Short mmCIF file of C-alpha atoms in Angstrom, two decimals:
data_model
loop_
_atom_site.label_atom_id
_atom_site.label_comp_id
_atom_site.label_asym_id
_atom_site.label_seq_id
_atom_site.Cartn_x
_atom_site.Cartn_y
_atom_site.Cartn_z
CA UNK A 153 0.05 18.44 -6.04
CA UNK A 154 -1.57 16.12 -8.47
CA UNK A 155 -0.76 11.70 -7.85
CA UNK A 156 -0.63 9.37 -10.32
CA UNK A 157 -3.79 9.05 -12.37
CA UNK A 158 -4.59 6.31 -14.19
CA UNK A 159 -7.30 5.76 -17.25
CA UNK A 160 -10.01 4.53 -17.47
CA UNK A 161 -10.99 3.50 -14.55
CA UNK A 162 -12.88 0.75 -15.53
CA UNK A 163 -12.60 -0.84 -19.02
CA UNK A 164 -14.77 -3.77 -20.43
CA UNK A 165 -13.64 -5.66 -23.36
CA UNK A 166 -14.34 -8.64 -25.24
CA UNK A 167 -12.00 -11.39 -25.66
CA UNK A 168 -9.45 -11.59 -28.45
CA UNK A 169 -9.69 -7.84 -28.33
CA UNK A 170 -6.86 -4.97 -28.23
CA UNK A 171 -6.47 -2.73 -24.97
CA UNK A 172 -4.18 0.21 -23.62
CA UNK A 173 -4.17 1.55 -20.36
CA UNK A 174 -2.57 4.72 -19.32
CA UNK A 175 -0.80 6.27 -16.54
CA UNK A 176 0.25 9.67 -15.85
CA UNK A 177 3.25 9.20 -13.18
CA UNK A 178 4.02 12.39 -10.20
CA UNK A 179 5.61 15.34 -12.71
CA UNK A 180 9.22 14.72 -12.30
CA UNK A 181 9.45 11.46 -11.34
CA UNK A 182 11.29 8.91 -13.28
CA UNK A 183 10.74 5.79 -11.56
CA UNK A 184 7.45 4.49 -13.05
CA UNK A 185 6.28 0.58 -12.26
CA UNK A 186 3.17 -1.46 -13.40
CA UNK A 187 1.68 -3.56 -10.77
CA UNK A 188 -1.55 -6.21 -11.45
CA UNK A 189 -3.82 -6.87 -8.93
CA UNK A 190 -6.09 -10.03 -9.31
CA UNK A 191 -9.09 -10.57 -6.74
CA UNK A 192 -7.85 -11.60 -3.36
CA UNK A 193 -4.39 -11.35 -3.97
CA UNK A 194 -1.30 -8.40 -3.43
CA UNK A 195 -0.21 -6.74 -6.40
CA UNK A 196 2.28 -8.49 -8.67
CA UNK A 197 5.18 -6.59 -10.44
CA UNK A 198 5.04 -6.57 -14.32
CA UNK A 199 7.54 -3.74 -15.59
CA UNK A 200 9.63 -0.56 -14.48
CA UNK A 201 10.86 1.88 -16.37
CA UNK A 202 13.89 4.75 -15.65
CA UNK A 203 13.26 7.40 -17.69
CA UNK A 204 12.29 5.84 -21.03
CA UNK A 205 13.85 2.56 -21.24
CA UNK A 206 12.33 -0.66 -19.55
CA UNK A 207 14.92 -1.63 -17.02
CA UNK A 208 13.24 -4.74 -15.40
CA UNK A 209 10.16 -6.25 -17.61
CA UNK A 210 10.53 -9.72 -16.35
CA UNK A 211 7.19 -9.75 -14.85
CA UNK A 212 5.28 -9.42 -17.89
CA UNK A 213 3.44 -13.05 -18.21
CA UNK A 214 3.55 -13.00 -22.01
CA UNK A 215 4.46 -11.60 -25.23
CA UNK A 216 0.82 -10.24 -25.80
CA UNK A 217 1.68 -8.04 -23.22
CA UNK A 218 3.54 -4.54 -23.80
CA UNK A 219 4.33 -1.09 -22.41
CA UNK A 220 6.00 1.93 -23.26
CA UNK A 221 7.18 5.09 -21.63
CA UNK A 222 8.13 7.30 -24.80
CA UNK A 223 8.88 10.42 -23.52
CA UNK A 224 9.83 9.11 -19.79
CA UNK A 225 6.93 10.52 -18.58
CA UNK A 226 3.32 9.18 -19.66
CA UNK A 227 3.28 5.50 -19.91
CA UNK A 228 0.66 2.98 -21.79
CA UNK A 229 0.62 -0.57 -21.06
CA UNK A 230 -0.76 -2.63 -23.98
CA UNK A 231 -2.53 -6.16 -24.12
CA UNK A 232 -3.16 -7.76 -27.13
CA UNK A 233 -5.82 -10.54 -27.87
CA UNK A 234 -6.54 -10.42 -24.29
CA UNK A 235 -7.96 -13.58 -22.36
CA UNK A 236 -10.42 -13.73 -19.79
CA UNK A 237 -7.24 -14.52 -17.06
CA UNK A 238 -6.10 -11.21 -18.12
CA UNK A 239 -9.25 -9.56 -15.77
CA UNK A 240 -7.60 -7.52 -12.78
CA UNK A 241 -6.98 -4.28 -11.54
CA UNK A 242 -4.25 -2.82 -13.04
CA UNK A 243 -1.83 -0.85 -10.81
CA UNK A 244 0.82 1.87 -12.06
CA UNK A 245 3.10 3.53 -9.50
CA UNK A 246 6.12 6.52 -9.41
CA UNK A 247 8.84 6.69 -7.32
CA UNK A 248 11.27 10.18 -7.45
CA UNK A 249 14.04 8.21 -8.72
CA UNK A 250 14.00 4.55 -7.97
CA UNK A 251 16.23 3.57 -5.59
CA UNK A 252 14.63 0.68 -3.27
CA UNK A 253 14.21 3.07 -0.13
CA UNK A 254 12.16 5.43 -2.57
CA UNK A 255 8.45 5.46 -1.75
CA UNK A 256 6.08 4.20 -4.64
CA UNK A 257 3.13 6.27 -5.29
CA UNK A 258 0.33 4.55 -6.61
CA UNK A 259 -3.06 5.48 -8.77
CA UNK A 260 -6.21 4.26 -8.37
CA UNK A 261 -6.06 1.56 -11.40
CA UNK A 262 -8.11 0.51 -14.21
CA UNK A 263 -9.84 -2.23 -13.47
CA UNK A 264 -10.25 -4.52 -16.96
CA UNK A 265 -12.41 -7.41 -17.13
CA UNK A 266 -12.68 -9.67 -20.53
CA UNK A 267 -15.63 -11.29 -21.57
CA UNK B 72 13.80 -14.25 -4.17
CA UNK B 73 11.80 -12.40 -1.99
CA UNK B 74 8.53 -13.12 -0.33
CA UNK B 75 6.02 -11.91 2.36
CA UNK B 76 3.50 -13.79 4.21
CA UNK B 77 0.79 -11.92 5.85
CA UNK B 78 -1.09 -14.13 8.77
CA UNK B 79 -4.59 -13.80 8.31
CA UNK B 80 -6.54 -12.59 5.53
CA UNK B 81 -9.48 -10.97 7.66
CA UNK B 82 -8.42 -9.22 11.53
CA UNK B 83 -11.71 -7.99 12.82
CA UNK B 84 -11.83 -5.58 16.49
CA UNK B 85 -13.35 -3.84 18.59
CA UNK B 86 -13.32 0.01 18.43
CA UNK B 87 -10.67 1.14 21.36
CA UNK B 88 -9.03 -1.75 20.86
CA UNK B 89 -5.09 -2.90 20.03
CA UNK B 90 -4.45 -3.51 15.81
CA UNK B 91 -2.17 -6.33 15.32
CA UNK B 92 -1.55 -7.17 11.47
CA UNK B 93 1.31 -9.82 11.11
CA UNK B 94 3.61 -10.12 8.49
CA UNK B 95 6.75 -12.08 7.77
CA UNK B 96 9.09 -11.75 4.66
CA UNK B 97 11.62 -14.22 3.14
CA UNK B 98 14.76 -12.51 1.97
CA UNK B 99 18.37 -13.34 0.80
CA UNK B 100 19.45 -9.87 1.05
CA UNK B 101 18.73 -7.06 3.28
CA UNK B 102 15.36 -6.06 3.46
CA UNK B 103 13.97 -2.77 3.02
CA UNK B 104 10.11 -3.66 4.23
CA UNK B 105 7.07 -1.00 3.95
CA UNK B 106 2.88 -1.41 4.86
CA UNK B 107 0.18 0.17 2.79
CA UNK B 108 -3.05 0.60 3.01
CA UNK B 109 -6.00 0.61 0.47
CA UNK B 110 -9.22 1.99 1.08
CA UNK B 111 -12.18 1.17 -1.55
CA UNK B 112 -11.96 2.43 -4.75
CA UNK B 113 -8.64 4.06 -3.72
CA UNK B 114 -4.91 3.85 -4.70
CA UNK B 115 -2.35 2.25 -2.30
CA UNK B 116 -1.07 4.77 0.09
CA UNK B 117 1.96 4.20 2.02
CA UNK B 118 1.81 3.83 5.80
CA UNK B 119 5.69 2.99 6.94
CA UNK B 120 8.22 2.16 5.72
CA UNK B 121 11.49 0.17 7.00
CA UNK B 122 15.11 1.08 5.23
CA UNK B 123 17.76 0.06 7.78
CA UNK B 124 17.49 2.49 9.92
CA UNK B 125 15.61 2.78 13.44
CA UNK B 126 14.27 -0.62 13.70
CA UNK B 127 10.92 0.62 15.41
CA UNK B 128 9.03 3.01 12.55
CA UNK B 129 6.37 5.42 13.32
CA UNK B 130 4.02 6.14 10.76
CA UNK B 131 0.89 8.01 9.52
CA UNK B 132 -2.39 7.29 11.59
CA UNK B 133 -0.58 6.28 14.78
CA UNK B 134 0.60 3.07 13.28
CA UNK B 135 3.92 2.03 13.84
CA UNK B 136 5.88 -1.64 12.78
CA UNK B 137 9.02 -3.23 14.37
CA UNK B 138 11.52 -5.08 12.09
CA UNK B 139 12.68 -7.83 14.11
CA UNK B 140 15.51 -9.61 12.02
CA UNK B 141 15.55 -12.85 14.06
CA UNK B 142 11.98 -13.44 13.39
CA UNK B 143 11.99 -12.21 9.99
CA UNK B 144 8.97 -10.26 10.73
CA UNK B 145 7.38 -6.69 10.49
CA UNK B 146 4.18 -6.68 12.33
CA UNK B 147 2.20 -3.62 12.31
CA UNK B 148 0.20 -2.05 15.02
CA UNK B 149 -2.14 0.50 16.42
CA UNK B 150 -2.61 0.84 20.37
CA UNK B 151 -6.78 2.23 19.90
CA UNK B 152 -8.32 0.72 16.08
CA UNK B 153 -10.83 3.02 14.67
CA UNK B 154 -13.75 3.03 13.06
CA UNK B 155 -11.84 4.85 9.54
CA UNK B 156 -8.66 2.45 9.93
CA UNK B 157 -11.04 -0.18 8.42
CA UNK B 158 -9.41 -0.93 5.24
CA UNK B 159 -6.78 -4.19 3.64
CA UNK B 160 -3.26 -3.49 4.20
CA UNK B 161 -0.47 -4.74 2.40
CA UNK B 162 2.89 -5.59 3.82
CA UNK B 163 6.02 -5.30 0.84
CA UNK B 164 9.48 -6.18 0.59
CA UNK B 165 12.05 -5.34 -2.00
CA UNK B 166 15.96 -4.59 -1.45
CA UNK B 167 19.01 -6.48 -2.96
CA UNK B 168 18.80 -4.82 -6.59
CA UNK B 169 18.96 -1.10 -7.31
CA UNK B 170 15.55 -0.62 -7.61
CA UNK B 171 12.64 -0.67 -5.32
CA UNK B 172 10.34 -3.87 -6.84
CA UNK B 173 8.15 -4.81 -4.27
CA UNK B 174 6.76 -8.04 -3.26
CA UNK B 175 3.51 -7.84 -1.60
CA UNK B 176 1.47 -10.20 0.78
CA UNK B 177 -1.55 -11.11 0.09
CA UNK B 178 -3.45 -8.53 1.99
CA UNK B 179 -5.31 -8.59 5.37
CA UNK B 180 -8.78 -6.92 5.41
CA UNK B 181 -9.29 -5.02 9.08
CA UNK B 182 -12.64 -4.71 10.08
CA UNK B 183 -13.45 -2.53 13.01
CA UNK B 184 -16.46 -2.96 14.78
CA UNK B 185 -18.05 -0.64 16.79
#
């Protein structure tokens, strides 16, 4: 069956600019978490959703930073006026229904690098 | 808080021989402790995982990790490396809420050498 699957892939923007990434979770899933990955470093949690609501967004680093998950399936993640710091790989991830034993499957990313 | 140290960034070996990535976490709850692996360009891609069960945990590739409590680690290890287990692996800890967010190391790129 189809993973996650994330797009783009790779996105180039300019800073001060507006950007959404996407991520199509495992169908029937409804665990879905955002991970960033910066160069050398593990992935660090940002959000996770249950269904549609945003249980845990403490890892978000500011307010320019924003996802959704509408319809508890597809979710975007959304960076305003975005800063050259904000350049990583972008990680989204589903899990069948969330508990901590559940296994996280991840996509490839988008990796995003401001200029 | 959680946390996970992973000892050494870069583990390079011989072909043949014994794959021994070391981790430790940093808990105030009960652990549940996992490895993954990511190859280039890939997604992350689960190798074990640890959820209070058997304490020694086989997983894909002939890997396999012990949770030791007392030394608050969860090395991982391979008895022969090869050449296609070159890759960065990822040790991760969550546990303690009702939801699985992890807390990764900082990675530790194998290189196998043949």
């Amino acid at each position: 069956g189809a993973g996650v699957s994330q797009t783009p892939s790779n996105k180039v923007t300019e800073k001060g600019k507006y950007v959404e990434l996407r991520c199509d979770p495992i169908s029937g899933h409804t665990a879905l978490y955002w991970y960033r990955q910066s160069l050398g470093q593990g992935p660090e949690f940002l959000i996770y959703f249950q269904g549609t609501g945003a249980a845990d967004d403490s890892g978000l680093p500011n307010d320019r930073f924003f996802a959704v998950r509408p319809e508890g399936s597809v979710s975007t993640l959304k960076i305003q006026r975005t800063e050259r710091g904000d350049s990583a790989v972008y990680l989204c991830a589903s899990s069948l229904a969330g508990p901590s034993t559940d296994t996280q499957y991840f996509g490839p990313g988008t990796r995003l690098t401001v200029l | 808080a959680q946390s996970v140290t992973q000892l050494g960034s870069h583990v390079s070996v011989s072909e043949g021989a014994l794959v021994l990535l070391r981790c430790n976490y940093s808990s105030s709850v009960p652990p549940y402790l996992f490895w993954y692996v990511q190859y280039p360009n890939q997604g992350l891609q689960l190798l074990l995982k640890y959820t209070s069960a058997a304490t020694l945990v086989k997983g894909i590739n002939g890997f396999e990790a012990e949770f030791k409590k007392s030394e608050t680690s969860f090395h991982l290890t391979k008895p022969s490396a090869h050449m296609s287990d070159a890759a960065e692996y990822f040790c991760a800890v969550t546990g303690g809420t009702s939801y699985g967010k992890l807390t990764f190391g900082q990675g530790t790129i194998l290189t196998v050498h043949p």
